Coordinates of C-alpha atoms and ligand atoms in Angstrom, one line a residue:
M233 CA -25.9 43.3 -32.0
F234 CA -26.8 47.0 -31.2
G235 CA -30.1 47.0 -33.0
Y236 CA -33.6 49.0 -32.5
W237 CA -36.3 48.1 -31.0
N238 CA -38.6 50.4 -33.3
P239 CA -36.4 51.7 -36.0
H240 CA -38.9 52.9 -38.1
V241 CA -39.6 56.0 -35.0
E242 CA -36.3 55.8 -33.6
R243 CA -34.4 56.7 -37.2
M244 CA -37.3 58.8 -38.1
P245 CA -36.2 62.2 -40.1
I246 CA -36.3 65.3 -37.9
K247 CA -39.0 67.4 -40.2
D248 CA -41.2 64.0 -39.9
L249 CA -40.3 63.9 -35.9
H250 CA -41.3 67.3 -35.8
K251 CA -44.4 66.9 -37.6
L252 CA -45.4 64.2 -35.2
Q253 CA -44.9 66.2 -32.5
E254 CA -47.0 69.2 -33.2
E255 CA -49.8 67.0 -34.1
R256 CA -49.5 65.5 -30.8
L257 CA -48.6 68.6 -28.8
R258 CA -51.9 69.9 -30.0
T259 CA -53.9 67.2 -29.3
V260 CA -52.7 66.7 -25.6
V261 CA -53.1 70.6 -25.1
R262 CA -56.8 70.2 -26.2
Y263 CA -56.8 67.2 -23.7
V264 CA -55.8 68.5 -20.6
Y265 CA -58.1 71.8 -21.5
D266 CA -61.1 69.5 -21.8
H267 CA -60.0 66.7 -18.6
S268 CA -58.8 69.0 -16.1
S269 CA -60.3 71.9 -14.3
F270 CA -56.6 72.4 -13.1
Y271 CA -54.9 73.0 -16.3
R272 CA -58.4 74.8 -17.6
Q273 CA -57.3 77.3 -14.7
R274 CA -53.9 77.6 -15.7
F275 CA -54.7 78.3 -18.9
R276 CA -57.3 80.5 -18.6
E277 CA -54.7 82.6 -16.0
A278 CA -52.2 82.7 -18.6
G279 CA -54.4 83.7 -21.7
V280 CA -54.3 80.8 -24.1
E281 CA -56.4 79.0 -25.7
P282 CA -56.1 75.3 -26.9
E283 CA -56.7 76.8 -30.8
D284 CA -53.6 79.2 -29.8
I285 CA -51.1 76.2 -30.4
K286 CA -50.4 75.5 -33.7
E287 CA -46.5 75.1 -33.9
L288 CA -44.2 73.7 -31.7
S289 CA -42.4 77.0 -30.8
D290 CA -46.0 77.9 -29.6
V291 CA -45.2 75.7 -26.4
T292 CA -43.8 78.9 -24.9
K293 CA -47.4 80.4 -24.3
L294 CA -48.3 77.8 -22.3
P295 CA -47.7 78.1 -18.3
F296 CA -45.5 76.4 -16.4
T297 CA -46.0 73.7 -13.8
T298 CA -44.0 72.5 -11.2
K299 CA -44.0 70.1 -8.0
I300 CA -45.6 72.5 -5.9
D301 CA -48.7 72.1 -8.3
L302 CA -48.6 68.2 -7.7
R303 CA -48.2 68.6 -4.0
N304 CA -50.9 71.6 -3.9
T305 CA -53.1 68.8 -5.6
Y306 CA -52.2 65.9 -3.7
P307 CA -53.0 63.1 -4.4
T308 CA -54.8 63.0 -7.9
G309 CA -55.8 66.7 -8.6
M310 CA -53.6 67.0 -11.7
F311 CA -54.7 63.3 -13.2
C312 CA -56.9 64.1 -16.0
L313 CA -59.0 60.4 -15.6
P314 CA -61.1 58.9 -13.5
Q315 CA -59.6 56.2 -10.9
D316 CA -61.5 53.1 -12.9
W317 CA -59.1 54.2 -15.9
V318 CA -55.9 53.9 -13.7
V319 CA -54.2 50.8 -13.4
R320 CA -51.3 51.7 -11.2
Y321 CA -49.9 54.3 -8.9
H322 CA -46.8 54.9 -8.0
V323 CA -45.7 57.3 -4.7
S324 CA -42.5 59.4 -4.3
S325 CA -41.1 59.0 -0.9
G326 CA -41.5 62.3 -0.2
T327 CA -38.3 63.3 1.8
T328 CA -38.0 66.4 0.4
G329 CA -41.9 67.4 0.9
K330 CA -45.3 66.0 1.1
P331 CA -45.5 62.5 -1.1
T332 CA -46.4 63.0 -4.7
V333 CA -49.0 60.4 -6.7
V334 CA -48.6 59.5 -10.2
G335 CA -50.3 57.1 -12.4
Y336 CA -50.9 55.3 -15.8
T337 CA -53.6 53.8 -17.7
Q338 CA -52.9 50.6 -19.4
G339 CA -51.5 52.9 -22.5
D340 CA -49.5 54.8 -20.5
I341 CA -48.1 51.7 -18.7
D342 CA -47.1 50.2 -22.4
M343 CA -45.8 53.4 -23.5
W344 CA -43.3 53.5 -20.5
T345 CA -42.4 49.8 -20.9
D346 CA -41.9 50.6 -25.1
S347 CA -39.6 53.5 -24.2
L348 CA -37.3 51.1 -22.0
A349 CA -37.3 48.8 -24.3
R350 CA -36.3 50.8 -26.9
G351 CA -32.8 51.5 -24.8
L352 CA -32.5 48.2 -23.3
T353 CA -32.3 47.3 -27.5
S354 CA -29.8 50.0 -28.1
I355 CA -27.1 48.8 -25.8
G356 CA -27.3 45.0 -27.3
L357 CA -29.5 43.5 -24.7
G358 CA -32.2 41.2 -25.7
R359 CA -33.5 37.9 -25.8
G360 CA -31.1 35.3 -23.6
D361 CA -29.7 38.2 -21.1
V362 CA -30.6 38.0 -17.8
I363 CA -31.4 41.1 -16.3
Q364 CA -31.3 41.6 -12.5
V365 CA -33.3 44.3 -11.4
S366 CA -32.1 45.7 -8.5
Y367 CA -33.8 49.2 -8.2
G368 CA -36.4 49.0 -5.3
Y369 CA -40.1 47.4 -6.0
G370 CA -42.8 49.0 -4.6
L371 CA -44.0 52.8 -4.8
F372 CA -40.7 53.9 -6.4
T373 CA -40.5 53.4 -10.0
G374 CA -37.3 52.0 -11.1
G375 CA -37.5 48.3 -9.8
L376 CA -41.0 47.8 -11.8
G377 CA -39.9 50.3 -14.6
L378 CA -37.1 48.3 -15.7
H379 CA -38.6 44.8 -14.7
Y380 CA -41.3 45.3 -17.2
G381 CA -39.0 46.7 -19.9
A382 CA -37.1 43.7 -19.7
E383 CA -39.5 41.4 -19.7
R384 CA -40.8 43.4 -23.1
I385 CA -37.2 42.9 -25.1
G386 CA -37.7 39.1 -24.1
A387 CA -35.1 39.1 -21.5
T388 CA -34.9 36.9 -18.1
V389 CA -35.7 39.4 -15.3
L390 CA -34.2 38.6 -11.9
P391 CA -36.1 40.7 -9.6
T392 CA -34.0 41.1 -7.1
S393 CA -35.0 44.8 -5.6
A394 CA -32.2 46.5 -3.4
G395 CA -30.6 45.0 -0.4
S396 CA -29.6 41.5 0.7
T397 CA -26.0 42.0 -1.1
E398 CA -24.6 39.0 -0.7
R399 CA -27.5 36.7 -1.9
Q400 CA -27.4 39.3 -4.8
I401 CA -24.2 38.3 -5.8
E402 CA -24.5 34.4 -5.5
L403 CA -27.7 34.8 -7.9
M404 CA -25.9 36.8 -10.2
Q405 CA -23.4 34.0 -10.3
D406 CA -26.1 31.0 -10.2
L407 CA -28.7 32.3 -12.6
G408 CA -25.8 34.4 -15.0
S409 CA -26.9 37.4 -14.6
T410 CA -25.4 39.5 -18.0
A411 CA -26.9 43.1 -17.0
I412 CA -27.9 45.0 -13.4
A413 CA -29.9 47.7 -13.1
C414 CA -29.6 49.5 -9.7
T415 CA -28.4 53.3 -8.4
P416 CA -24.5 53.3 -9.3
S417 CA -23.8 54.0 -5.9
Y418 CA -25.5 50.4 -5.1
F419 CA -23.3 48.9 -7.8
L420 CA -20.4 50.5 -6.1
Y421 CA -21.3 48.8 -3.1
L422 CA -21.9 45.6 -4.1
N423 CA -18.5 45.5 -6.2
E424 CA -17.2 45.9 -2.7
V425 CA -19.1 43.4 -0.8
A426 CA -18.3 40.7 -3.6
K427 CA -14.6 41.5 -3.7
K428 CA -15.0 40.7 0.3
M429 CA -16.7 37.6 -0.5
G430 CA -13.6 36.8 -2.7
V431 CA -15.9 37.4 -6.4
S432 CA -14.8 39.0 -8.9
I433 CA -17.3 40.5 -11.1
R434 CA -15.1 40.4 -13.8
D435 CA -14.2 36.6 -13.8
D436 CA -16.7 35.2 -11.6
T437 CA -19.9 36.4 -13.0
K438 CA -21.5 36.8 -16.6
L439 CA -22.3 40.7 -15.9
K440 CA -21.6 42.5 -19.1
A441 CA -23.6 45.8 -18.6
G442 CA -25.0 48.0 -15.6
L443 CA -27.9 50.6 -16.2
F444 CA -27.4 53.3 -13.9
G445 CA -29.3 56.2 -12.8
A446 CA -32.1 57.8 -10.4
E447 CA -29.1 59.9 -8.9
P448 CA -26.3 62.1 -10.3
W449 CA -22.9 60.2 -10.8
S450 CA -19.9 61.2 -12.9
D451 CA -18.2 60.2 -16.0
E452 CA -15.1 59.8 -13.4
T453 CA -17.6 57.2 -11.3
R454 CA -18.4 55.6 -14.7
R455 CA -14.4 54.8 -15.6
R456 CA -14.1 53.6 -12.1
I457 CA -16.5 51.1 -12.6
E458 CA -16.2 50.0 -16.1
V459 CA -12.0 49.6 -15.3
S460 CA -12.6 47.6 -11.6
T461 CA -15.5 45.6 -13.0
G462 CA -14.7 45.3 -16.6
I463 CA -18.5 45.9 -17.3
K464 CA -19.6 48.9 -19.5
A465 CA -22.4 51.8 -17.4
Y466 CA -24.8 53.3 -19.5
D467 CA -26.6 56.1 -17.7
V468 CA -30.6 55.8 -17.3
Y469 CA -33.0 58.6 -16.9
G470 CA -36.1 59.7 -15.4
T471 CA -38.2 61.2 -13.1
S472 CA -42.1 59.5 -11.5
E473 CA -43.5 62.4 -13.2
M474 CA -42.8 61.0 -16.5
S475 CA -43.2 57.8 -15.7
G476 CA -40.1 56.2 -13.9
P477 CA -36.8 55.3 -15.5
L478 CA -37.3 55.9 -19.3
C479 CA -34.4 57.2 -21.3
S480 CA -30.9 56.0 -21.5
E481 CA -27.8 55.9 -23.3
C482 CA -27.2 53.9 -26.2
H483 CA -24.0 51.6 -26.7
L484 CA -22.2 55.1 -27.5
Q485 CA -22.3 56.3 -24.1
N486 CA -22.8 60.0 -25.7
G487 CA -25.6 61.6 -23.9
I488 CA -29.5 59.9 -23.2
H489 CA -31.9 59.7 -26.1
I490 CA -35.2 61.2 -25.3
W491 CA -37.8 60.0 -27.2
A492 CA -39.0 62.9 -28.9
D493 CA -42.4 61.3 -29.7
L494 CA -43.5 60.6 -26.6
F495 CA -41.5 63.8 -25.1
L496 CA -41.4 67.5 -25.8
I497 CA -38.4 68.7 -24.1
E498 CA -37.0 72.5 -23.6
V499 CA -34.6 73.7 -21.6
I500 CA -34.7 77.0 -19.9
D501 CA -32.6 79.2 -17.5
P502 CA -34.0 78.6 -14.4
K503 CA -34.1 82.3 -13.4
T504 CA -36.0 84.1 -16.1
G505 CA -38.0 81.0 -17.3
E506 CA -36.7 81.7 -21.2
Q507 CA -35.4 79.0 -23.6
V508 CA -31.9 78.9 -23.4
A509 CA -29.7 78.6 -26.9
E510 CA -28.9 75.3 -27.6
G511 CA -26.1 74.0 -26.2
E512 CA -26.3 76.3 -23.1
R513 CA -26.5 74.0 -19.8
G514 CA -30.3 74.6 -18.2
E515 CA -33.1 73.6 -16.2
L516 CA -35.2 70.7 -18.3
V517 CA -38.9 71.2 -18.7
V518 CA -41.0 68.7 -20.5
T519 CA -44.4 68.0 -21.9
T520 CA -45.5 64.6 -22.7
L521 CA -47.2 63.8 -25.6
D522 CA -48.6 60.3 -25.1
K523 CA -49.5 60.0 -21.7
W524 CA -53.4 59.9 -20.7
A525 CA -53.9 59.4 -16.8
F526 CA -51.4 62.1 -15.8
P527 CA -49.9 64.4 -18.9
L528 CA -47.6 66.9 -18.0
I529 CA -47.6 70.3 -19.6
R530 CA -44.5 72.4 -19.3
Y531 CA -43.6 70.6 -16.1
R532 CA -40.0 72.0 -14.7
I533 CA -38.5 68.7 -13.9
G534 CA -35.5 71.0 -11.8
D535 CA -32.9 69.2 -13.4
L536 CA -29.8 70.5 -14.9
T537 CA -28.5 69.9 -18.5
I538 CA -27.6 70.7 -21.9
V539 CA -29.6 69.6 -25.0
N540 CA -27.7 67.6 -28.2
N541 CA -30.2 67.7 -31.0
E542 CA -27.6 66.5 -33.4
A543 CA -28.5 62.9 -34.8
C544 CA -26.3 60.2 -33.1
E545 CA -24.0 58.2 -34.7
C546 CA -25.7 55.2 -33.9
G547 CA -29.0 56.4 -36.1
R548 CA -31.2 57.5 -33.7
T549 CA -32.4 61.5 -34.7
H550 CA -34.2 62.0 -31.2
P551 CA -32.4 64.8 -29.1
R552 CA -29.9 63.6 -26.5
I553 CA -29.0 65.5 -23.1
M554 CA -25.9 65.2 -21.6
R555 CA -25.1 64.1 -17.8
I556 CA -27.5 65.7 -15.3
L557 CA -25.4 68.1 -13.5
G558 CA -27.7 67.8 -10.4
R559 CA -31.2 69.5 -9.6
T560 CA -31.5 72.8 -8.8
D561 CA -32.8 72.0 -5.3
D562 CA -29.9 70.0 -4.9
M563 CA -27.4 73.2 -5.4
I564 CA -25.4 74.2 -2.0
I565 CA -24.5 77.1 -1.8
V566 CA -21.2 78.0 0.0
R567 CA -20.0 81.3 1.0
G568 CA -22.2 82.7 -1.7
I569 CA -20.4 80.2 -4.2
N570 CA -23.0 77.4 -6.3
V571 CA -21.3 74.0 -5.3
F572 CA -23.1 70.6 -7.3
P573 CA -22.3 67.0 -5.4
S574 CA -21.8 65.9 -8.9
Q575 CA -18.8 68.3 -9.4
V576 CA -17.0 67.4 -6.1
E577 CA -17.7 63.6 -7.1
S578 CA -15.9 64.4 -10.3
V579 CA -12.9 65.7 -8.8
L580 CA -12.5 63.1 -6.4
M581 CA -13.3 60.2 -8.5
K582 CA -10.1 61.2 -10.4
I583 CA -7.0 60.7 -7.1
P584 CA -6.5 56.9 -7.2
E585 CA -6.0 56.9 -3.4
I586 CA -9.4 57.9 -2.7
G587 CA -12.1 55.7 -2.5
D588 CA -15.8 55.2 -3.9
N589 CA -17.7 57.1 -0.8
Y590 CA -18.1 60.3 0.2
M591 CA -20.3 62.8 1.8
I592 CA -20.4 66.9 2.0
I593 CA -21.1 68.5 5.2
V594 CA -22.1 71.9 5.5
D595 CA -22.0 73.9 9.0
R596 CA -22.1 77.3 9.7
K597 CA -19.3 78.3 12.2
G598 CA -20.0 82.0 13.2
P599 CA -20.7 83.7 10.4
L600 CA -19.1 81.5 7.9
D601 CA -20.2 78.3 6.0
V602 CA -17.7 75.5 6.0
M603 CA -17.7 72.8 4.2
T604 CA -16.1 69.4 4.6
V605 CA -15.6 67.1 2.5
K606 CA -15.0 63.7 4.0
V607 CA -13.8 60.8 2.2
E608 CA -12.9 57.3 2.6
V609 CA -9.2 56.2 1.1
T610 CA -8.4 53.1 -0.4
E611 CA -7.1 50.2 1.8
S612 CA -4.0 50.6 0.8
A613 CA -3.8 54.6 0.7
F614 CA -5.0 54.2 4.5
S615 CA -2.1 51.6 5.7
D616 CA 0.1 54.6 4.2
K617 CA 2.2 56.9 6.7
I618 CA 0.3 59.9 8.4
A619 CA 2.5 62.5 6.4
D620 CA 1.5 60.4 3.5
L621 CA -2.1 60.7 4.7
M622 CA -2.0 64.5 5.3
S623 CA -0.1 65.1 1.7
L624 CA -3.0 63.7 0.1
S625 CA -5.9 65.2 2.0
K626 CA -4.1 68.6 1.1
M627 CA -3.9 67.6 -2.4
V628 CA -7.5 67.0 -2.5
S629 CA -8.3 70.0 -0.9
Q630 CA -6.3 72.0 -4.0
Q631 CA -7.9 70.0 -6.6
L632 CA -11.4 70.8 -5.3
K633 CA -10.6 74.4 -4.9
G634 CA -9.5 74.3 -8.6
V635 CA -12.6 73.2 -9.5
L636 CA -15.2 74.8 -7.1
N637 CA -13.5 78.0 -6.3
I638 CA -14.1 77.3 -2.6
M639 CA -11.6 75.8 0.1
A640 CA -13.2 72.6 1.9
D641 CA -11.8 70.8 4.9
V642 CA -11.1 67.3 3.8
E643 CA -11.6 64.5 6.3
L644 CA -10.0 61.2 5.2
V645 CA -11.6 58.1 7.1
E646 CA -11.1 54.3 6.9
P647 CA -12.7 52.0 4.1
G648 CA -16.2 51.3 5.2
T649 CA -16.9 54.2 7.5
I650 CA -19.4 55.8 5.4
P651 CA -22.7 54.7 5.3
R652 CA -23.9 52.9 2.2
S653 CA -27.4 53.2 0.5
E654 CA -29.4 50.6 -1.1
G655 CA -31.0 53.3 -3.4
K656 CA -30.3 56.8 -3.7
A657 CA -27.0 57.5 -1.9
Q658 CA -27.4 60.5 0.6
R659 CA -24.4 62.9 0.1
V660 CA -24.9 66.1 1.7
I661 CA -25.6 67.3 5.2
D662 CA -26.4 70.9 5.6
N663 CA -26.4 71.3 9.3
R664 CA -27.0 75.1 8.3
E665 CA -31.3 74.4 8.2
V666 CA -33.1 74.8 11.1
Ligands
DLL21 O1 -35.5 58.3 -9.8 C1 -37.0 57.0 -11.8 C2 -35.2 56.3 -12.1 C3 -35.3 55.5 -11.4 C4 -34.6 56.9 -12.9 C5 -34.2 54.5 -12.3 C6 -33.4 55.8 -13.5 C7 -33.3 54.7 -12.9 P1 -37.4 59.7 -9.1 O2 -37.4 59.0 -7.5 O3 -39.0 60.5 -9.1 O4 -37.3 59.2 -10.8 O5 -36.2 60.9 -9.1 C8 -36.2 61.8 -10.1 O6 -33.8 61.4 -10.1 O7 -35.4 64.3 -11.2 C9 -33.2 63.5 -10.8 O8 -32.9 64.8 -10.1 C10 -32.9 62.4 -10.4 N1 -32.1 61.0 -11.2 C11 -32.9 60.1 -12.4 N2 -31.8 59.7 -13.1 C12 -30.4 60.2 -12.9 C13 -29.7 59.8 -14.1 C14 -36.3 58.2 -10.7 N3 -29.1 59.3 -14.7 C15 -34.7 61.7 -10.2 N4 -28.7 60.9 -13.6 C16 -34.5 63.3 -11.0 C17 -28.7 62.1 -12.5 C18 -30.6 61.5 -12.4 N5 -29.6 62.4 -11.7

């Protein structure tokens, strides 16, 4: 039931996998040096030549690349092939700066699709399944990425894209969707709308699995989704620079399998740039091993995670990354203390009276930072007496203090009042920025 898409590669002995990575690393380093003036110049500045890269550990001799490089070379200055090799572009929304452009050869699309096919197969999906793709289609990679992956495994795709939620729920019932792919926040919203329509995801649909990603979420949210809808909620990860959604958890739900034949990953201390010890949290750095229009060398993704190199009980030997805490640039510093929205979410989602939606608002009052956590309560808690709500608010504030080490004002609001999003949820409003 939980099979392999490419058993030879997915279960490859570690020694062989490392040998393959080493060969591919040497090839890609030589390739970018020969094909890109950007990389050639970077390597020269760092005093490194392709011949210096002999084994895997030599990767640390190579310079890092960052989103700033991508922006500075906008639109396609980091590409290694001319446009007539490129069969598709995707473009980031540019919410945190200038948009960035990524491009793919036909082979790059195949690699991306295959990588998703491995993940979809690992959670038991295949021919006979109907996969509703509710990630946005278009310049964002989510929709088309999952679409191609789902078709590759022989499933039927229902390409609803994001939005028109009532229609999505009707189609889910009429066409018998067995899996859905969307952001976790959108799925929570969809479940809310379904309830209002009198539809139970558990009893009135065939849905059994969700592929949730594109934004940070927590194990507590996973539990909520699974308990309230009866489906299995799997984490799927990727970034447009790596291709798009790429890697996911297997049926054991214990970390995201990163395909080592396709990507060489490192975890570094964001301050020093040095690799951290195994099991320590740090910033994910990626070198692509089989991507040719737009390869990446030591690209600092910015996501904070922990790598587990032990083979998984599912039989796959590739490393796993543990749930993403957030991006280094998602971190808010409140009164000198680092706060990640995902930490706030973990606390809130453990409290049964608290609903699924929240916002973090940071203001500066005089010299002081003030953090307000605005959170919806459930319908039943909302009808409680004022005194009960006040003690709930105090309890939430204490629990947040216990985890974050900082006092937050907690504002309980009526269910349905925090804006919903169809894609990535915006959880933080920082009014301190000018
Ligand atoms: O969000 C690709 C994607 C689409 C992944 C659909 C999964 C599903 P970008 O728009 O470039 O690409 O955003 C990438 O989103 O660096 C993370 O900060 C965040 N992110 C993606 N997946 C997860 C996840 C797509 N599972 C950025 N958990 C990444 C936490 C995630 N954060």
